[in-house]
Short mmCIF file of C-alpha atoms in Angstrom, two decimals:
data_model
loop_
_atom_site.label_atom_id
_atom_site.label_comp_id
_atom_site.label_asym_id
_atom_site.label_seq_id
_atom_site.Cartn_x
_atom_site.Cartn_y
_atom_site.Cartn_z
CA MET A 23 -48.11 24.82 -1.04
CA GLY A 24 -45.45 27.18 -2.43
CA ILE A 25 -43.52 26.93 0.83
CA ALA A 26 -43.78 23.02 0.73
CA LEU A 27 -42.50 23.09 -2.86
CA ARG A 28 -39.63 25.39 -1.98
CA SER A 29 -38.62 23.25 1.02
CA SER A 30 -38.76 20.11 -1.11
CA HIS A 31 -36.60 21.90 -3.77
CA LEU A 32 -34.09 22.98 -1.15
CA LEU A 33 -34.01 19.51 0.42
CA SER A 34 -33.41 17.90 -3.03
CA LYS A 35 -30.51 20.45 -3.68
CA THR A 36 -29.06 19.73 -0.34
CA ARG A 37 -29.12 15.98 -0.99
CA LEU A 38 -27.63 16.41 -4.42
CA LYS A 39 -24.90 18.54 -2.96
CA ALA A 40 -24.23 15.95 -0.28
CA GLY A 41 -24.26 13.19 -2.86
CA VAL A 42 -21.70 15.07 -5.01
CA ALA A 43 -19.64 15.76 -2.01
CA ASP A 44 -19.74 12.16 -0.97
CA SER A 45 -18.77 11.06 -4.42
CA PHE A 46 -15.84 13.47 -4.51
CA TRP A 47 -14.66 12.31 -1.17
CA ILE A 48 -14.77 8.60 -2.44
CA LEU A 49 -12.89 9.56 -5.49
CA LEU A 50 -10.30 11.51 -3.47
CA ASN A 51 -9.60 8.53 -1.22
CA MET A 52 -9.32 5.91 -3.91
CA ALA A 53 -7.58 6.00 -7.14
CA GLU A 54 -6.92 3.88 -10.23
CA THR A 55 -3.28 3.09 -10.17
CA SER A 56 -0.38 2.11 -12.69
CA ILE A 57 1.09 -0.21 -9.96
CA GLU A 58 1.35 -3.43 -11.69
CA TRP A 59 0.18 -5.75 -8.88
CA THR A 60 -2.97 -4.02 -7.86
CA ASP A 61 -6.09 -2.29 -9.25
CA VAL A 62 -6.72 0.74 -6.91
CA THR A 63 -5.32 2.40 -3.85
CA TRP A 64 -7.31 3.37 -0.88
CA ASN A 65 -5.88 5.72 1.83
CA PRO A 66 -7.74 5.86 5.08
CA VAL A 67 -4.33 6.99 6.62
CA ALA A 68 -2.02 9.76 5.21
CA GLY A 69 1.40 10.64 6.38
CA CYS A 70 4.35 8.72 7.63
CA THR A 71 8.02 8.89 8.91
CA ILE A 72 11.21 7.57 7.35
CA ALA A 73 11.97 4.25 8.94
CA THR A 74 14.98 2.71 7.19
CA ALA A 75 17.05 3.17 3.94
CA GLY A 76 14.31 2.09 1.75
CA CYS A 77 12.32 5.08 2.65
CA THR A 78 14.92 7.60 1.52
CA ASN A 79 13.45 8.46 -1.85
CA CYS A 80 9.82 7.45 -1.16
CA TYR A 81 7.47 8.35 -3.92
CA ALA A 82 4.72 8.96 -1.34
CA MET A 83 6.62 12.00 0.06
CA ARG A 84 6.88 13.61 -3.31
CA MET A 85 3.18 12.83 -3.99
CA ALA A 86 2.01 14.23 -0.57
CA ALA A 87 3.91 17.46 -1.33
CA ARG A 88 2.16 17.80 -4.68
CA LEU A 89 -1.25 17.19 -3.14
CA GLU A 90 -0.59 19.76 -0.48
CA ALA A 91 0.41 22.35 -3.16
CA MET A 92 -2.80 21.64 -4.87
CA GLY A 93 -4.72 22.42 -1.66
CA THR A 94 -5.89 18.95 -0.71
CA ALA A 95 -6.73 19.43 2.96
CA LYS A 96 -5.94 15.84 3.88
CA TYR A 97 -2.27 16.34 3.06
CA GLN A 98 -1.61 19.71 4.63
CA GLY A 99 1.44 19.64 6.91
CA LEU A 100 2.52 16.08 6.04
CA THR A 101 5.75 17.07 4.37
CA ARG A 102 8.50 19.70 4.64
CA LYS A 103 11.15 20.82 2.25
CA THR A 104 14.73 20.07 3.07
CA GLY A 105 17.15 21.15 0.44
CA ASP A 106 15.71 20.26 -2.96
CA ARG A 107 13.34 17.47 -1.75
CA TYR A 108 10.43 16.91 0.57
CA VAL A 109 10.45 14.64 3.50
CA TRP A 110 7.68 13.47 6.04
CA THR A 111 7.12 15.64 9.01
CA GLY A 112 5.83 12.74 11.14
CA LYS A 113 2.29 14.04 11.02
CA VAL A 114 -0.16 11.09 10.41
CA ILE A 115 -3.94 11.70 9.52
CA THR A 116 -6.65 9.11 10.08
CA ASP A 117 -9.57 9.73 7.83
CA GLU A 118 -12.99 8.38 9.04
CA LYS A 119 -14.78 9.50 5.90
CA ALA A 120 -12.42 7.39 3.66
CA LEU A 121 -13.71 4.20 5.32
CA ALA A 122 -16.88 4.51 3.21
CA ALA A 123 -15.00 4.24 -0.17
CA PRO A 124 -15.03 0.46 -0.61
CA PHE A 125 -18.67 0.06 -0.19
CA ALA A 126 -19.17 2.24 -3.29
CA TRP A 127 -17.08 0.02 -5.63
CA ARG A 128 -19.59 -2.24 -7.44
CA ALA A 129 -17.02 -4.57 -9.24
CA PRO A 130 -14.48 -6.59 -7.22
CA ARG A 131 -11.19 -4.82 -6.98
CA ILE A 132 -7.63 -5.65 -5.77
CA VAL A 133 -6.92 -2.80 -3.30
CA PHE A 134 -3.56 -1.48 -2.11
CA VAL A 135 -4.29 -0.15 1.46
CA ASN A 136 -2.48 2.92 2.34
CA SER A 137 -0.16 3.73 -0.63
CA MET A 138 0.42 7.08 1.18
CA SER A 139 1.06 5.87 4.69
CA ASP A 140 1.58 2.74 6.87
CA LEU A 141 -1.54 1.33 8.56
CA PHE A 142 0.71 0.13 11.38
CA HIS A 143 2.58 3.28 12.12
CA ASP A 144 2.77 4.02 15.76
CA GLU A 145 0.50 7.05 15.25
CA VAL A 146 -2.35 5.07 14.02
CA PRO A 147 -4.60 4.01 16.95
CA THR A 148 -5.35 0.25 17.23
CA ALA A 149 -9.07 1.41 17.35
CA PHE A 150 -8.82 2.94 13.88
CA ILE A 151 -7.04 -0.24 12.53
CA ALA A 152 -9.92 -2.18 13.87
CA LYS A 153 -12.36 0.00 11.89
CA VAL A 154 -10.26 -0.54 8.54
CA TRP A 155 -10.41 -4.22 9.41
CA ALA A 156 -14.25 -4.08 9.85
CA VAL A 157 -14.57 -2.37 6.47
CA MET A 158 -12.50 -5.17 4.75
CA ARG A 159 -14.48 -7.77 6.60
CA ALA A 160 -17.70 -6.29 5.34
CA THR A 161 -16.67 -6.00 1.67
CA PRO A 162 -15.42 -9.66 0.86
CA LYS A 163 -15.73 -9.17 -2.87
CA HIS A 164 -12.56 -6.95 -2.70
CA THR A 165 -9.05 -8.24 -2.13
CA TYR A 166 -6.98 -5.90 0.13
CA GLN A 167 -3.19 -5.81 0.19
CA ILE A 168 -1.58 -4.20 3.38
CA LEU A 169 2.11 -3.45 3.13
CA THR A 170 4.09 -2.18 6.20
CA LYS A 171 7.56 -1.40 7.12
CA ARG A 172 6.58 -1.90 10.78
CA PRO A 173 5.70 -5.68 10.91
CA GLU A 174 6.62 -6.00 14.56
CA ARG A 175 3.56 -3.79 15.45
CA MET A 176 1.38 -5.53 12.82
CA ARG A 177 2.31 -8.80 14.52
CA VAL A 178 1.14 -7.62 17.98
CA VAL A 179 -1.95 -5.86 16.75
CA LEU A 180 -3.27 -8.55 14.48
CA SER A 181 -2.60 -11.27 17.21
CA GLY A 182 -5.26 -9.35 19.32
CA PRO A 183 -8.68 -10.90 20.05
CA GLU A 184 -10.53 -8.35 17.89
CA PHE A 185 -8.73 -9.35 14.75
CA THR A 186 -9.12 -12.62 12.96
CA PRO A 187 -7.42 -13.48 9.65
CA LEU A 188 -9.57 -12.64 6.59
CA PRO A 189 -9.43 -14.66 3.37
CA ASN A 190 -9.59 -11.40 1.38
CA VAL A 191 -6.93 -9.62 3.10
CA TRP A 192 -3.18 -10.05 2.28
CA ILE A 193 -0.55 -8.81 4.62
CA GLY A 194 3.03 -7.95 3.65
CA THR A 195 6.22 -6.21 4.66
CA SER A 196 8.91 -4.28 2.72
CA VAL A 197 12.42 -5.73 2.69
CA GLU A 198 14.93 -3.50 0.83
CA ASP A 199 18.11 -5.11 1.88
CA ALA A 200 19.75 -7.58 4.35
CA ALA A 201 19.64 -5.17 7.14
CA VAL A 202 15.90 -5.70 7.57
CA LEU A 203 15.54 -9.35 6.82
CA HIS A 204 14.27 -9.64 10.38
CA ARG A 205 11.00 -8.23 9.25
CA ILE A 206 10.16 -11.53 7.50
CA ASP A 207 10.05 -13.35 10.96
CA ASP A 208 7.49 -10.89 12.25
CA LEU A 209 5.47 -11.30 9.03
CA ARG A 210 5.60 -15.11 9.28
CA ALA A 211 4.52 -14.98 13.02
CA THR A 212 1.49 -12.74 12.01
CA PRO A 213 -1.90 -14.52 11.69
CA ALA A 214 -2.89 -14.11 7.99
CA ALA A 215 -4.46 -15.92 5.15
CA VAL A 216 -1.81 -14.57 2.64
CA ARG A 217 1.55 -13.28 3.37
CA PHE A 218 3.69 -11.30 0.91
CA ILE A 219 7.03 -9.42 0.76
CA SER A 220 7.77 -6.39 -1.34
CA PHE A 221 11.56 -6.37 -2.24
CA GLU A 222 11.16 -2.81 -3.59
CA PRO A 223 13.21 -0.73 -3.69
CA LEU A 224 15.77 -3.49 -3.74
CA ILE A 225 18.93 -1.72 -2.72
CA GLY A 226 20.98 -4.61 -1.61
CA SER A 227 21.27 -8.52 -1.83
CA VAL A 228 18.80 -10.40 0.17
CA ALA A 229 20.22 -13.87 -0.69
CA GLU A 230 19.93 -14.94 2.82
CA ALA A 231 16.19 -14.45 3.04
CA ASP A 232 13.98 -17.19 4.33
CA LEU A 233 10.82 -17.40 2.27
CA ASP A 234 9.24 -20.38 4.09
CA GLY A 235 5.60 -19.58 4.73
CA ILE A 236 5.67 -16.66 2.37
CA ASP A 237 2.98 -16.82 -0.56
CA TRP A 238 4.22 -14.04 -2.70
CA ALA A 239 7.35 -11.88 -3.53
CA ILE A 240 7.29 -8.57 -5.48
CA VAL A 241 10.62 -7.52 -6.72
CA GLY A 242 11.37 -4.04 -8.10
CA GLY A 243 14.19 -1.51 -8.55
CA GLU A 244 13.93 1.98 -7.27
CA SER A 245 12.66 4.65 -9.72
CA GLY A 246 12.93 8.45 -9.73
CA PRO A 247 15.64 11.09 -10.03
CA ARG A 248 17.62 9.67 -7.07
CA SER A 249 17.29 6.04 -7.75
CA ARG A 250 19.78 3.44 -6.71
CA ALA A 251 20.77 0.74 -9.15
CA MET A 252 19.55 -2.84 -8.79
CA PRO A 253 21.96 -5.44 -10.30
CA GLU A 254 20.30 -8.36 -12.06
CA GLU A 255 22.04 -10.84 -9.73
CA TRP A 256 19.91 -9.60 -6.76
CA VAL A 257 16.74 -10.39 -8.82
CA GLU A 258 18.15 -13.84 -9.75
CA GLU A 259 18.67 -14.59 -6.06
CA ILE A 260 15.15 -13.88 -5.14
CA GLU A 261 13.74 -15.85 -8.01
CA GLU A 262 15.80 -18.92 -6.98
CA LEU A 263 14.55 -18.51 -3.39
CA CYS A 264 10.93 -18.41 -4.70
CA ARG A 265 11.33 -21.54 -6.79
CA ASP A 266 12.73 -23.46 -3.72
CA THR A 267 9.81 -22.49 -1.57
CA GLY A 268 6.99 -22.35 -3.92
CA THR A 269 6.53 -18.67 -3.47
CA ALA A 270 4.83 -16.70 -6.37
CA PHE A 271 7.34 -14.35 -8.06
CA PHE A 272 6.29 -10.99 -9.34
CA PHE A 273 8.89 -8.89 -11.18
CA LYS A 274 7.67 -5.26 -11.21
CA GLN A 275 10.30 -3.15 -12.67
CA TRP A 276 14.04 -2.37 -13.16
CA GLY A 277 13.40 1.13 -12.13
CA GLY A 278 15.86 4.01 -12.78
CA ARG A 279 15.19 7.64 -13.74
CA ASN A 280 13.10 6.40 -16.54
CA LYS A 281 11.39 3.24 -15.39
CA LYS A 282 9.17 2.94 -18.47
CA ALA A 283 12.24 2.85 -20.67
CA ALA A 284 14.00 0.22 -18.44
CA GLY A 285 10.95 -1.86 -18.71
CA ARG A 286 9.97 -4.97 -16.66
CA LEU A 287 11.38 -7.77 -18.54
CA PHE A 288 13.52 -10.32 -16.66
CA ARG A 289 15.17 -13.16 -18.57
CA GLY A 290 13.31 -12.01 -21.64
CA ARG A 291 9.85 -12.14 -20.31
CA THR A 292 7.52 -10.79 -17.69
CA PHE A 293 6.71 -12.49 -14.31
CA ASP A 294 3.22 -11.62 -13.05
CA GLU A 295 2.80 -14.51 -10.68
CA MET A 296 0.10 -14.01 -7.93
CA PRO A 297 -0.61 -15.97 -4.83
CA ALA A 298 -3.25 -18.48 -4.73
CA PRO A 299 -6.58 -17.12 -3.23
CA ALA A 300 -7.12 -18.16 0.39
CA ALA A 301 -10.10 -20.36 1.11
CA ALA A 302 -13.08 -18.49 2.53
#
């Protein structure tokens, strides 16, 4: 009887430890966020590479370096120091355990997928993207926002037979200046319920952008110690394009070294427009 009790006690302690570990892992792989257009971030992938000019001062590189310094195993080796800043090494991690996190969120959430990476990075296997897609399909109460700087791969992958558009999944691409306007064509050609563009960091005019078929546009200036200025004229150009196409317009921030001080008022008010939910 004593042996049975001890075994039961040890089993209970083991289960408790496992539960605590699982809870910690879920918390580690999701986070409440101050990003104005979402509720939480979810990172089943970590690590990236610099793609174009909009990546130069990426906040995720700085954050990954901090997490590595704190001893977070998932972020070890993802960045290296060059001069007085950190940059991606090109190492990309896929995290199977993180796939469980959305199942633990009881209330519906708007979820920014991979704030610390790019789901369509070349180093992320299509099979793993399919696992992420399966989680999003199995948790329809949440709305997922996927943002990539590699929409050409996204178009190819999501056109595959194993992927179908999900009403709770929004897909988007980043467009920082006129040099990458071609990304919008790949986005438009990708099967999706909702398509969006993040014009952040906006480092050049995109007055020639074609927003036909685009449901939502986010606009924001670059923030941080090396931020590049965003003239008001560039914001005005995008708002006008949105009005012409019926695209929802969300103004996120002016940015700068102190983004809180700069605020997010445009034309004397906030613009927090969101796309209409897709029909299930």
